[in-house]
PDB file of C-alpha atoms in Angstrom:
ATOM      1  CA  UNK J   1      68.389 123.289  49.594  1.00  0.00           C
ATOM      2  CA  UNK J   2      67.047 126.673  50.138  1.00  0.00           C
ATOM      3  CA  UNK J   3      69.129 130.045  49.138  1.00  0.00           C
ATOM      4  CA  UNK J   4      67.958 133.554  49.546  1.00  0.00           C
ATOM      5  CA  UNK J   5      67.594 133.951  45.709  1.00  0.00           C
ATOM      6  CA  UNK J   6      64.958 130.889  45.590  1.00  0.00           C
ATOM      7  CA  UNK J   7      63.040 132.429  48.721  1.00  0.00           C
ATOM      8  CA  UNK J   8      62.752 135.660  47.186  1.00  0.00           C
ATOM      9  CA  UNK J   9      61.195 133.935  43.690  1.00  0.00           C
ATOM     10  CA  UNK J  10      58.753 131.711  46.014  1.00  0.00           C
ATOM     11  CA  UNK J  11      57.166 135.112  47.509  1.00  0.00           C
ATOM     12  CA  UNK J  12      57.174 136.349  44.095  1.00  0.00           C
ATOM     13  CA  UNK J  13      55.391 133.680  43.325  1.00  0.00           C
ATOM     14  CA  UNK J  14      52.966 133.188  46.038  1.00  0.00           C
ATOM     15  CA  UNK J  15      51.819 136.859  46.015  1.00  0.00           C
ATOM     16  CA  UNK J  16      51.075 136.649  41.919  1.00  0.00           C
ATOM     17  CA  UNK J  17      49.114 133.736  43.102  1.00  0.00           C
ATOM     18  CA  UNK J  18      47.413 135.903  45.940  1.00  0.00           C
ATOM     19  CA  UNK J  19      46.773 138.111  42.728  1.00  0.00           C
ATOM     20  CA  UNK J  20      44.592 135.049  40.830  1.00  0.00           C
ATOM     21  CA  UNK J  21      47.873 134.112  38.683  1.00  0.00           C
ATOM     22  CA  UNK J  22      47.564 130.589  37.695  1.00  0.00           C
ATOM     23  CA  UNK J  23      50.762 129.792  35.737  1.00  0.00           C
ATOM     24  CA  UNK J  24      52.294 130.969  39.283  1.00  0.00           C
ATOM     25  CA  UNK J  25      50.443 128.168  41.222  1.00  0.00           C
ATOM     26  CA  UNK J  26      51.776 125.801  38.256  1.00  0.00           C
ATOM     27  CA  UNK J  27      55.433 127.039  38.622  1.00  0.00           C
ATOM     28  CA  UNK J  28      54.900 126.388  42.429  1.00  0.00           C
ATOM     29  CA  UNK J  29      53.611 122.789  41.497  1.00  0.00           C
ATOM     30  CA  UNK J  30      56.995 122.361  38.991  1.00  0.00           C
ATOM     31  CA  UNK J  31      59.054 123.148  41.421  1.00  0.00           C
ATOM     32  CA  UNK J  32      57.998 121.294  44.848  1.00  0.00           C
ATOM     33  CA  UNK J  33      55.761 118.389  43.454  1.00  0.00           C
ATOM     34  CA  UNK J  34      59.096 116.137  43.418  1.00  0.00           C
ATOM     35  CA  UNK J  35      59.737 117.396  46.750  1.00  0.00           C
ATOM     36  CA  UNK J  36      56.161 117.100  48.616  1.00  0.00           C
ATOM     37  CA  UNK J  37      55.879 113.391  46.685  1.00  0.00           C
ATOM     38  CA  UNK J  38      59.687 112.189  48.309  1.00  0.00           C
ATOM     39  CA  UNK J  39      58.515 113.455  51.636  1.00  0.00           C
ATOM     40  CA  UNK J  40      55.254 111.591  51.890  1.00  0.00           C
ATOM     41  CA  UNK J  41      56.437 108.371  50.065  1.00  0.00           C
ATOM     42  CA  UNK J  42      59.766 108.483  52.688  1.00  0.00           C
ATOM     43  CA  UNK J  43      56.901 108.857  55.485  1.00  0.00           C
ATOM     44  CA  UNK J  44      54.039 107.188  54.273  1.00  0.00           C
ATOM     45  CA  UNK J  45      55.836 104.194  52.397  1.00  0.00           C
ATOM     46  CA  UNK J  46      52.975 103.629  50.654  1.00  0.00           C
ATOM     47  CA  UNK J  47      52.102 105.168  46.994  1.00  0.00           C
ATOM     48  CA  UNK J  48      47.928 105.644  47.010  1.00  0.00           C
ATOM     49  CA  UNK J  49      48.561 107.226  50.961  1.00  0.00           C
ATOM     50  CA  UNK J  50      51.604 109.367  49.230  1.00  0.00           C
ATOM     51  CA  UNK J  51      49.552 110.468  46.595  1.00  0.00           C
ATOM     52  CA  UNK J  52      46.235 111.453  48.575  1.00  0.00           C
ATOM     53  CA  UNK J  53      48.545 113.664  50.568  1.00  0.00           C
ATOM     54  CA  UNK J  54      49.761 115.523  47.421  1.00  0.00           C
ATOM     55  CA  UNK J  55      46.533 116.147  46.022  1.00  0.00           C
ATOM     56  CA  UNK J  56      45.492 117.040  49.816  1.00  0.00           C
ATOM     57  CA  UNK J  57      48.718 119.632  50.139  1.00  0.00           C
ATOM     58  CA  UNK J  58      48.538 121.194  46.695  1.00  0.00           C
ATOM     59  CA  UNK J  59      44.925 121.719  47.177  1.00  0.00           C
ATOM     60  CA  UNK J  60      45.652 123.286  50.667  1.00  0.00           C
ATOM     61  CA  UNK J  61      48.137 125.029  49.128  1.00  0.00           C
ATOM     62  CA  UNK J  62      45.698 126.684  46.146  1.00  0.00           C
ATOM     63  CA  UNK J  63      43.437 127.315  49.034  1.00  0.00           C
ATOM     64  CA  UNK J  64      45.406 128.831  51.136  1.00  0.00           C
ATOM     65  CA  UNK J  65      47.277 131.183  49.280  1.00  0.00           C
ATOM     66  CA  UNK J  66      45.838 133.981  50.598  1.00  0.00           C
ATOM     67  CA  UNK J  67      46.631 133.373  54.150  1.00  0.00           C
ATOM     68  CA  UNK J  68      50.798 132.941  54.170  1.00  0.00           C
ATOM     69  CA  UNK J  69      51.629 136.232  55.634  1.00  0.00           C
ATOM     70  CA  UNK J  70      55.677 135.238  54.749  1.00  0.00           C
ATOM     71  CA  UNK J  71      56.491 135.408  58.133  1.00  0.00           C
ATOM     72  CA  UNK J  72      58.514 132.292  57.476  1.00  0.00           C
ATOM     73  CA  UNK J  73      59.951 130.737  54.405  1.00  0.00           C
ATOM     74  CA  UNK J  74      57.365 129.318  51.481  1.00  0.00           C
ATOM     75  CA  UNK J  75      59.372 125.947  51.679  1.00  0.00           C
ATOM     76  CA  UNK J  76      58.865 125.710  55.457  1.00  0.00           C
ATOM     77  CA  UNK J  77      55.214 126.647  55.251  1.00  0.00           C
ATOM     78  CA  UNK J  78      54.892 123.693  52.531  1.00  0.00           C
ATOM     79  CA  UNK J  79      56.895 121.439  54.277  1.00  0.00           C
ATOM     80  CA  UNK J  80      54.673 121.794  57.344  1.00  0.00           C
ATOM     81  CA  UNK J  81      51.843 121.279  55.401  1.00  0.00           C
ATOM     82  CA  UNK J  82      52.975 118.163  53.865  1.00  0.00           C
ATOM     83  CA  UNK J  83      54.058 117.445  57.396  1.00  0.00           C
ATOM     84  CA  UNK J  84      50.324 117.475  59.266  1.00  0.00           C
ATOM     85  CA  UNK J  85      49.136 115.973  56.359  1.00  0.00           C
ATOM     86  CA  UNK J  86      51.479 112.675  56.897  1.00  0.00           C
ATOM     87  CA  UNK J  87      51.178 113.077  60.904  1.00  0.00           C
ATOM     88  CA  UNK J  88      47.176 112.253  60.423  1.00  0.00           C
ATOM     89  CA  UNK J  89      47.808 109.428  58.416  1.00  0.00           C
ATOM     90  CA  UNK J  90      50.527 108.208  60.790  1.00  0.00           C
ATOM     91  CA  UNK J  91      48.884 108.616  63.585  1.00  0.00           C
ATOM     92  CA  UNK J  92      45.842 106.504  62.266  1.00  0.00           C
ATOM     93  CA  UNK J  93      48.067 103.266  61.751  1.00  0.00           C
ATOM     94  CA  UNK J  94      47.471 100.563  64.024  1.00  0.00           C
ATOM     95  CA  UNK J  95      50.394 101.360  67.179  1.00  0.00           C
ATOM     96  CA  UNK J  96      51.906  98.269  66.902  1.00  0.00           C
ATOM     97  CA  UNK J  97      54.181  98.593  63.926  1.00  0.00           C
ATOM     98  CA  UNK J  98      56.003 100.979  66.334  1.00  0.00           C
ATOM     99  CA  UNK J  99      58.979  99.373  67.633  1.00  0.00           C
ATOM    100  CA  UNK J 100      60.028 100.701  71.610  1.00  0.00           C
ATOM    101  CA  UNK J 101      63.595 102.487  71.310  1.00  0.00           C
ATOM    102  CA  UNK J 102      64.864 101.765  73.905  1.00  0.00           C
ATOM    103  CA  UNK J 103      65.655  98.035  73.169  1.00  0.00           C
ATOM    104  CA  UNK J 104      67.885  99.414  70.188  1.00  0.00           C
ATOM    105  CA  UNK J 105      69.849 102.269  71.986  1.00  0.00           C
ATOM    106  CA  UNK J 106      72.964 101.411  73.403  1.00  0.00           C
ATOM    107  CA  UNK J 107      73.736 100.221  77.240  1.00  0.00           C
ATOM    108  CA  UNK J 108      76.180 101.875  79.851  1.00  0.00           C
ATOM    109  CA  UNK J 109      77.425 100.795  83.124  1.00  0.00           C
ATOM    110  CA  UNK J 110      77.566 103.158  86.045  1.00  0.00           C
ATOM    111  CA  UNK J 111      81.215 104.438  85.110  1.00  0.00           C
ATOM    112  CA  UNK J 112      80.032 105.161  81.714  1.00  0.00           C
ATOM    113  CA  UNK J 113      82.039 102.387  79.650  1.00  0.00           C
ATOM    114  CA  UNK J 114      79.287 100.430  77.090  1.00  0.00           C
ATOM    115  CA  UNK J 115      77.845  97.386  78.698  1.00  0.00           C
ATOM    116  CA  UNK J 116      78.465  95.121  75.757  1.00  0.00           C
ATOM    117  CA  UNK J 117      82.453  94.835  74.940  1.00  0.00           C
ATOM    118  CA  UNK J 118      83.636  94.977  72.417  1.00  0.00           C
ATOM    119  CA  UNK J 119      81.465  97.471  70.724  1.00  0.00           C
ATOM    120  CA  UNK J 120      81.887  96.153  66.905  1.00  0.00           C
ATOM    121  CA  UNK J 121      82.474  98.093  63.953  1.00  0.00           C
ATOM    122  CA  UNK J 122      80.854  96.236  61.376  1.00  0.00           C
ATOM    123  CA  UNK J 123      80.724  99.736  59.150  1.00  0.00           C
ATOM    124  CA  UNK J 124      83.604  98.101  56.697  1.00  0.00           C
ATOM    125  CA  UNK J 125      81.178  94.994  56.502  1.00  0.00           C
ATOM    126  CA  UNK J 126      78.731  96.890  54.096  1.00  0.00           C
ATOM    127  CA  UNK J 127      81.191  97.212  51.326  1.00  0.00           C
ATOM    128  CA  UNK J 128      78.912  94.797  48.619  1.00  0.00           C
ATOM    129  CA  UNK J 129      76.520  95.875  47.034  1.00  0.00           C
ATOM    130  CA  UNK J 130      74.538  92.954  48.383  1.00  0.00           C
ATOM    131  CA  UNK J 131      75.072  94.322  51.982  1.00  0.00           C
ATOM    132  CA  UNK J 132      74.399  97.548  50.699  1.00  0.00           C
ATOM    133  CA  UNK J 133      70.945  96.897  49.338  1.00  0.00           C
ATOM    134  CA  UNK J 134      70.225  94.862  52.479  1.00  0.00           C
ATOM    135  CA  UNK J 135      71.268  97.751  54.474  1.00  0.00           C
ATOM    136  CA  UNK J 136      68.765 100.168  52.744  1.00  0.00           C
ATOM    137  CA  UNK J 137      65.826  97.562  53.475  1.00  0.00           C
ATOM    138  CA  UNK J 138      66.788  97.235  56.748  1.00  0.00           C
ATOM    139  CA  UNK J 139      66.980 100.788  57.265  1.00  0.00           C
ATOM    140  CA  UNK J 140      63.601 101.493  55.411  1.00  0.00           C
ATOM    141  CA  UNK J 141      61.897  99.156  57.793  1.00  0.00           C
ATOM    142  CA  UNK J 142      63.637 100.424  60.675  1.00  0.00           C
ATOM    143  CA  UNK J 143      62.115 103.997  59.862  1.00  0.00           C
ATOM    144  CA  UNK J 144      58.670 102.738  59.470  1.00  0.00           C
ATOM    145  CA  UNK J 145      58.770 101.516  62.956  1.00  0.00           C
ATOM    146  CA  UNK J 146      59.312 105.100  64.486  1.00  0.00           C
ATOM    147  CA  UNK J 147      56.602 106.775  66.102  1.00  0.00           C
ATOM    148  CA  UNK J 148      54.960 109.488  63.535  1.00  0.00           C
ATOM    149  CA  UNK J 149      57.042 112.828  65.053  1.00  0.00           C
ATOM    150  CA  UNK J 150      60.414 110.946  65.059  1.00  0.00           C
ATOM    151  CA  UNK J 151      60.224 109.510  61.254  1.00  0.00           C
ATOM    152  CA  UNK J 152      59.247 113.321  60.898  1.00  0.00           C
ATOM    153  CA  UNK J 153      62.558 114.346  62.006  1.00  0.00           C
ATOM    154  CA  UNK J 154      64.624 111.864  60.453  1.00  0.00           C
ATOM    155  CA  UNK J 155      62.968 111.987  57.155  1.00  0.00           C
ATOM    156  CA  UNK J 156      63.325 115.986  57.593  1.00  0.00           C
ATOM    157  CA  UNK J 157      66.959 115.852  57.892  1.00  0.00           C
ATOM    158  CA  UNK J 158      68.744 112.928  56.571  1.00  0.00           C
ATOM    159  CA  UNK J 159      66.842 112.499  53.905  1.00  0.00           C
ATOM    160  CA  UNK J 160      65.201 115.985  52.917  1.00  0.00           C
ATOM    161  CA  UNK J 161      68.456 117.976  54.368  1.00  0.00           C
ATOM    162  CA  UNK J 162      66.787 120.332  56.523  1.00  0.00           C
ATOM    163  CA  UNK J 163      68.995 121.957  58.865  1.00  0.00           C
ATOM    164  CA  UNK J 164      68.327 121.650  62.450  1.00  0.00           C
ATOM    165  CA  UNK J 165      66.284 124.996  62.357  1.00  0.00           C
ATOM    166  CA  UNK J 166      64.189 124.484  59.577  1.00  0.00           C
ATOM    167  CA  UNK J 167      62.577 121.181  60.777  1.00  0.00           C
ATOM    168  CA  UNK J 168      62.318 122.759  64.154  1.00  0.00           C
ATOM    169  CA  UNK J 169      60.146 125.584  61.660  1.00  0.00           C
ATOM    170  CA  UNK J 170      58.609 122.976  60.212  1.00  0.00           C
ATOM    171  CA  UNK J 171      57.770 120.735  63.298  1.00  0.00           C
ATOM    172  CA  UNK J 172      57.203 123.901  65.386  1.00  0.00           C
ATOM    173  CA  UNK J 173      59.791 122.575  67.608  1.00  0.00           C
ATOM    174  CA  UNK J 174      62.712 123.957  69.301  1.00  0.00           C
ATOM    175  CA  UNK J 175      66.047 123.128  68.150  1.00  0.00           C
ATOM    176  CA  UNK J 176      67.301 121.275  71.135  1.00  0.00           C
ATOM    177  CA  UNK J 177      63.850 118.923  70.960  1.00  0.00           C
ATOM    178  CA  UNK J 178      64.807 118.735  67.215  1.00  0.00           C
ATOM    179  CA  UNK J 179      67.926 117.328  67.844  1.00  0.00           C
ATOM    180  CA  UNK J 180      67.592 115.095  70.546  1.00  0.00           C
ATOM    181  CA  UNK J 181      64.790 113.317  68.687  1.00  0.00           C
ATOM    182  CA  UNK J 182      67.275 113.152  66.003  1.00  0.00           C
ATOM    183  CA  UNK J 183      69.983 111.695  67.948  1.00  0.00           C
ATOM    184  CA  UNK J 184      67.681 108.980  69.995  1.00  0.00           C
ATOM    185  CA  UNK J 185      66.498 107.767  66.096  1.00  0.00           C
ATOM    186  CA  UNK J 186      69.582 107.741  64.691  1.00  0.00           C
ATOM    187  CA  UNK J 187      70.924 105.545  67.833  1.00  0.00           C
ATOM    188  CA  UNK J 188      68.126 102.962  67.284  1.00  0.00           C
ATOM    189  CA  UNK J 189      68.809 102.906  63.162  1.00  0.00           C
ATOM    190  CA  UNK J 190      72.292 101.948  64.882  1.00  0.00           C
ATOM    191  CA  UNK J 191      70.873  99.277  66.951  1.00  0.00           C
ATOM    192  CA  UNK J 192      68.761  98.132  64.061  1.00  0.00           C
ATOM    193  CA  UNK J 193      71.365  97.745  61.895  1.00  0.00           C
ATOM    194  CA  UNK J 194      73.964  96.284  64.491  1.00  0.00           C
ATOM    195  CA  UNK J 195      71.342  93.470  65.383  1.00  0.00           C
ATOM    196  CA  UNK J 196      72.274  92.304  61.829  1.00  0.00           C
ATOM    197  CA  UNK J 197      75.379  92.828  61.147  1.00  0.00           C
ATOM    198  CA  UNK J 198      77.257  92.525  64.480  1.00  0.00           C
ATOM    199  CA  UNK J 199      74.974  90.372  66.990  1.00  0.00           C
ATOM    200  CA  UNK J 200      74.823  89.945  69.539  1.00  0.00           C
ATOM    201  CA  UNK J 201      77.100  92.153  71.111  1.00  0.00           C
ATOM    202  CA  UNK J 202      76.798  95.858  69.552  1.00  0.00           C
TER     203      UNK J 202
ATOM    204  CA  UNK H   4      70.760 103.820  79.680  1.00  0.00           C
ATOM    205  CA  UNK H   5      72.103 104.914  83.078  1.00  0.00           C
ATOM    206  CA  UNK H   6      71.730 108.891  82.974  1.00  0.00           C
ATOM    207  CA  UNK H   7      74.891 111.076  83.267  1.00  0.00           C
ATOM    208  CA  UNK H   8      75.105 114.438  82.890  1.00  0.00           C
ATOM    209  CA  UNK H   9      76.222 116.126  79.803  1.00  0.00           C
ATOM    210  CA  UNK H  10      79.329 117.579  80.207  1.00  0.00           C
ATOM    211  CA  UNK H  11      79.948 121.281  80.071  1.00  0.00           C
ATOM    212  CA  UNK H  12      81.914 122.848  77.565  1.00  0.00           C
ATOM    213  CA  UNK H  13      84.316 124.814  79.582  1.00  0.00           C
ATOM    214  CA  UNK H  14      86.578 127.315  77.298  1.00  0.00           C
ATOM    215  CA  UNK H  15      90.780 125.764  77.287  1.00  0.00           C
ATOM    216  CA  UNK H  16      90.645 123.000  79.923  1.00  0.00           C
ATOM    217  CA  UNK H  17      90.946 119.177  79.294  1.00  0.00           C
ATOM    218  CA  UNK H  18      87.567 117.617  79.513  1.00  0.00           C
ATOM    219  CA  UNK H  19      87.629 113.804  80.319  1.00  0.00           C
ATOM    220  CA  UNK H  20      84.750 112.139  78.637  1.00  0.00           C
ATOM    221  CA  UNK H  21      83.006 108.926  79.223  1.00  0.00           C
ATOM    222  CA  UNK H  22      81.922 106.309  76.614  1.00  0.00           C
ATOM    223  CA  UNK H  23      78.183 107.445  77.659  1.00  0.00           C
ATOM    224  CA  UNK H  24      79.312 111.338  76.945  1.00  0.00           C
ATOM    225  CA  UNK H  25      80.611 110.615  73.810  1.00  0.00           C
ATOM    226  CA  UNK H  26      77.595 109.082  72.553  1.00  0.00           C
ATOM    227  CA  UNK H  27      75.690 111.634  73.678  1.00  0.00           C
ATOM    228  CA  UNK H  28      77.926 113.908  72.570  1.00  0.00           C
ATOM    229  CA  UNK H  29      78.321 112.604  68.755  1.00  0.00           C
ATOM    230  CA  UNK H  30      75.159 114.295  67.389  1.00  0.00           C
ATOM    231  CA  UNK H  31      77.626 117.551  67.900  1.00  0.00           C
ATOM    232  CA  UNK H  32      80.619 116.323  66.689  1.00  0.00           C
ATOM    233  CA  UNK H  33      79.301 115.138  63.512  1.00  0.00           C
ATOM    234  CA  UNK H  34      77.656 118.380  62.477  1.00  0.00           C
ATOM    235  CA  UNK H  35      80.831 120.014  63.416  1.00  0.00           C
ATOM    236  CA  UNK H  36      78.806 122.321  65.633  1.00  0.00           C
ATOM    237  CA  UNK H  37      81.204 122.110  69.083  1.00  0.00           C
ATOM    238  CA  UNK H  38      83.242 124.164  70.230  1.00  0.00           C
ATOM    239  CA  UNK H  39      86.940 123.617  70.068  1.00  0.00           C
ATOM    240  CA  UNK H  40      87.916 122.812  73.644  1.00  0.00           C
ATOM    241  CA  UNK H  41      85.346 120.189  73.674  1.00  0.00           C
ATOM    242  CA  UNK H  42      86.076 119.223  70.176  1.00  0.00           C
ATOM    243  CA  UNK H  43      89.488 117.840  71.663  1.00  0.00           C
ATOM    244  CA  UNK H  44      88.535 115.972  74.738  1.00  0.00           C
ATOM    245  CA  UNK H  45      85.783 114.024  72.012  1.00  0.00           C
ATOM    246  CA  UNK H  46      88.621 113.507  69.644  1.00  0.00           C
ATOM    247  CA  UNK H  47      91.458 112.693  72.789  1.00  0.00           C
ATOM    248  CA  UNK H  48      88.844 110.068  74.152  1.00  0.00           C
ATOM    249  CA  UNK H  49      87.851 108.822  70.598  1.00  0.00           C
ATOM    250  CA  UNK H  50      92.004 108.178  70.348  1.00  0.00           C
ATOM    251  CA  UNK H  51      92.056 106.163  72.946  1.00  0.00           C
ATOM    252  CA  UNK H  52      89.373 104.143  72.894  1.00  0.00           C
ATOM    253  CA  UNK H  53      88.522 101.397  70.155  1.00  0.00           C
ATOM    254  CA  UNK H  54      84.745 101.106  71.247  1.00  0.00           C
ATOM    255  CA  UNK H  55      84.124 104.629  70.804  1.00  0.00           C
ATOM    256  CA  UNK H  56      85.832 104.869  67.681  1.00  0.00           C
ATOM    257  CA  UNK H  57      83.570 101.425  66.596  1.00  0.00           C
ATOM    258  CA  UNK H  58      80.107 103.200  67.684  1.00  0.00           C
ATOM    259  CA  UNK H  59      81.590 106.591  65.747  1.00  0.00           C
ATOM    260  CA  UNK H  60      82.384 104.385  62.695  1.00  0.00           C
ATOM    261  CA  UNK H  61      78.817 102.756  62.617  1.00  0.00           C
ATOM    262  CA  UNK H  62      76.954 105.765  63.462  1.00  0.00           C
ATOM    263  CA  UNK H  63      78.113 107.928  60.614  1.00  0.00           C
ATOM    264  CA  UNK H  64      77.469 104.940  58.483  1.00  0.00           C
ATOM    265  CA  UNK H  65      74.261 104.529  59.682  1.00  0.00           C
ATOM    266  CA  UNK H  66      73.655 108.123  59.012  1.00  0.00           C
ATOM    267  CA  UNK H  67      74.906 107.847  55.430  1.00  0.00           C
ATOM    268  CA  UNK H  68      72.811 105.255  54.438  1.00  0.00           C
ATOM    269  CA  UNK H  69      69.595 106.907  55.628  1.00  0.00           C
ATOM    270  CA  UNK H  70      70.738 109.675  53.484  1.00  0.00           C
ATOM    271  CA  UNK H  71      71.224 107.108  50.633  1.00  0.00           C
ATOM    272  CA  UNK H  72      67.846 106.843  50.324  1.00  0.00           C
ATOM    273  CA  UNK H  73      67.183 110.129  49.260  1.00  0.00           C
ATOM    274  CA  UNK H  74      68.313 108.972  45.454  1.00  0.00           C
ATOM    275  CA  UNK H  75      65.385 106.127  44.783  1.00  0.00           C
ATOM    276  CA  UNK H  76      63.345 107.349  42.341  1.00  0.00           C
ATOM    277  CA  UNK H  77      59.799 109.081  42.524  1.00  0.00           C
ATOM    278  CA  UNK H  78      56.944 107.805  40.311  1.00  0.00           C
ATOM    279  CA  UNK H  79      56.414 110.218  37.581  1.00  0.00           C
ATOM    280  CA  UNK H  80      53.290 109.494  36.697  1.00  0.00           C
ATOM    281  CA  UNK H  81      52.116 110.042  39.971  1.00  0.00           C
ATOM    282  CA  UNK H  82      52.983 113.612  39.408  1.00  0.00           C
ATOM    283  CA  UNK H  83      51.034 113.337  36.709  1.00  0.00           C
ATOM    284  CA  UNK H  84      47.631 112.151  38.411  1.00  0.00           C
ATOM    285  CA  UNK H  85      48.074 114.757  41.150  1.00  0.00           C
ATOM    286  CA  UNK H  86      48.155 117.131  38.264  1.00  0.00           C
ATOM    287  CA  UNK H  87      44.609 116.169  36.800  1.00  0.00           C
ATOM    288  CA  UNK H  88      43.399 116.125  40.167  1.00  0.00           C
ATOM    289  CA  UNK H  89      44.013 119.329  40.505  1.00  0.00           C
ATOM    290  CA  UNK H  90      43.127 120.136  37.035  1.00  0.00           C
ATOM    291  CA  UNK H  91      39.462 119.041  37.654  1.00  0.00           C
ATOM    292  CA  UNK H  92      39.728 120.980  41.051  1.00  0.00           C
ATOM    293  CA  UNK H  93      40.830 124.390  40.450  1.00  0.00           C
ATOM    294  CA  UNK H  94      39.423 126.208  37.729  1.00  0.00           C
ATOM    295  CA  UNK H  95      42.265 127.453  35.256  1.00  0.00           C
ATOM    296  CA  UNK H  96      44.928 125.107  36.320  1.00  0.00           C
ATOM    297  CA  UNK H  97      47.155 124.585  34.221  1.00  0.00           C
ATOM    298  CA  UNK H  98      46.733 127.365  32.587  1.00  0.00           C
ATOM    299  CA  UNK H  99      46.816 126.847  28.852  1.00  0.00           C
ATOM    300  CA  UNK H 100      50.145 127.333  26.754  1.00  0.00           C
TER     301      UNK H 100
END
């Protein structure tokens, strides 16, 4: 998570950098490799991809130095970076291990009650750590079937802990986009998850 | 899903919700950014009805598993490659101890 104290250090940083420090571009490396590798392995699923787009980011980053004007934070300028770097390599996977929404995302009638009644809660059925572990592969798979900008999101903030305003930094989004995307995932990980353990009405 | 508007937060009155407004609504209510008037009418409805309080139930868990995965481990000696990478990229990096 980001604090005013660790922005402050991360200009320091970039303009010694700016300056031709190198132990500054290695204290930059120390302290976001962990980060950029987590996002692109939580995107990419995949460990050559995940590690091409670390070299690619950190090079970017040596590169491009010189241009971040610190108009926004260092973390959001990195973040996006390691964003369009995993958006390419997305986007070049073959379309059809993108699953539609819609067939996850819940059902209303015309007054507004859910379609399918009972809605079950099958949240006290994950208890084991069986159903746990099943859970996690269900929901790993589940994420890998979003298109490219929604994983974004969802990898973003439930498992990076942006806030809604940094990924909309990030993303170059607006908030409101930024959180409906959020919302429409989260609703099919629902689905997803309630085609297992609550079929067939969920 | 059959659109309906999103309901209006209107400051002190009683705002009945539908099932279809609280799920659109629960993005809010779980990052406890909504205002208070609204805040009741989500918690009244979710009182009331056992469907709505199933899909609440199961969508925070759903959201605290994704965040679960967070925790699994990074390879380290990935970290490690990058590092030569860069090593026989940039001319001084790391700099020596």
């Amino acid at each position: 998570m980001r604090s005013p104290q660790s922005d402050i250090e991360d200009n320091q940083l970039i303009q010694r950098m700016q300056a031709g420090d190198a132990a500054a571009f290695e204290t930059l490396f120390e302290r976001y490799s962990a980060r950029v590798c987590h996002q692109a392995m939580h995107l990419l699923d995949n460990e050559a991809e995940a590690e091409e787009v670390m070299q690619e980011v950190f090079l970017a980053l040596y590169e491009k130095a010189h241009t971040f004007r610190g108009d926004a934070a260092f973390s959001t300028w990195l973040y996006r970076l390691t964003a369009n770097a995993t958006l390419n390599r997305l986007r070049r996977r073959i379309k059809r291990q993108e699953v539609p929404l819609d067939d996850y995302l819940p059902q209303f009638q015309d007054d507004g009650h859910h379609r399918v009644r009972p809605v079950v809660d099958w949240s006290q059925n994950l208890e084991s750590d069986f159903a746990q572990e099943e859970v996690r592969r269900l929901l790993r798979v589940a994420i890998e079937g979003l298109r490219p900008v929604d994983k974004l999101v969802v990898v973003l903030s439930d498992l990076e802990g942006l806030s809604n305003q940094e990924v909309a930094d990030v993303l170059e989004l607006s908030v409101s986009a930024v959180k409906a995307r959020l919302h429409r995932a989260r609703l099919f990980l629902r689905g997803k998850l309630a085609a297992t353990f609550a079929p067939p009405s969920c | 899903m059959a659109k309906q508007t999103r309901p209006r937060q209107t400051q002190g009155l009683a705002t009945e919700l539908t099932c279809q407004q609280i799920t659109d609504l629960i993005v809010d209510y779980v990052a406890e950014d909504m205002e208070p008037a609204m805040r009741s009418a989500f918690e009244m409805h979710i009182h009331d009805c056992p469907d709505c309080t199933a899909f609440l139930n199961t969508y925070k868990v759903t959201i605290r598993t994704t965040r679960s995965l967070r925790d699994e481990d990074v390879p380290e000696e990935m970290r490690h490659r990058v590092q030569q990478f860069l090593q026989a990229k940039i001319k001084g990096f790391p700099p020596s101890c």
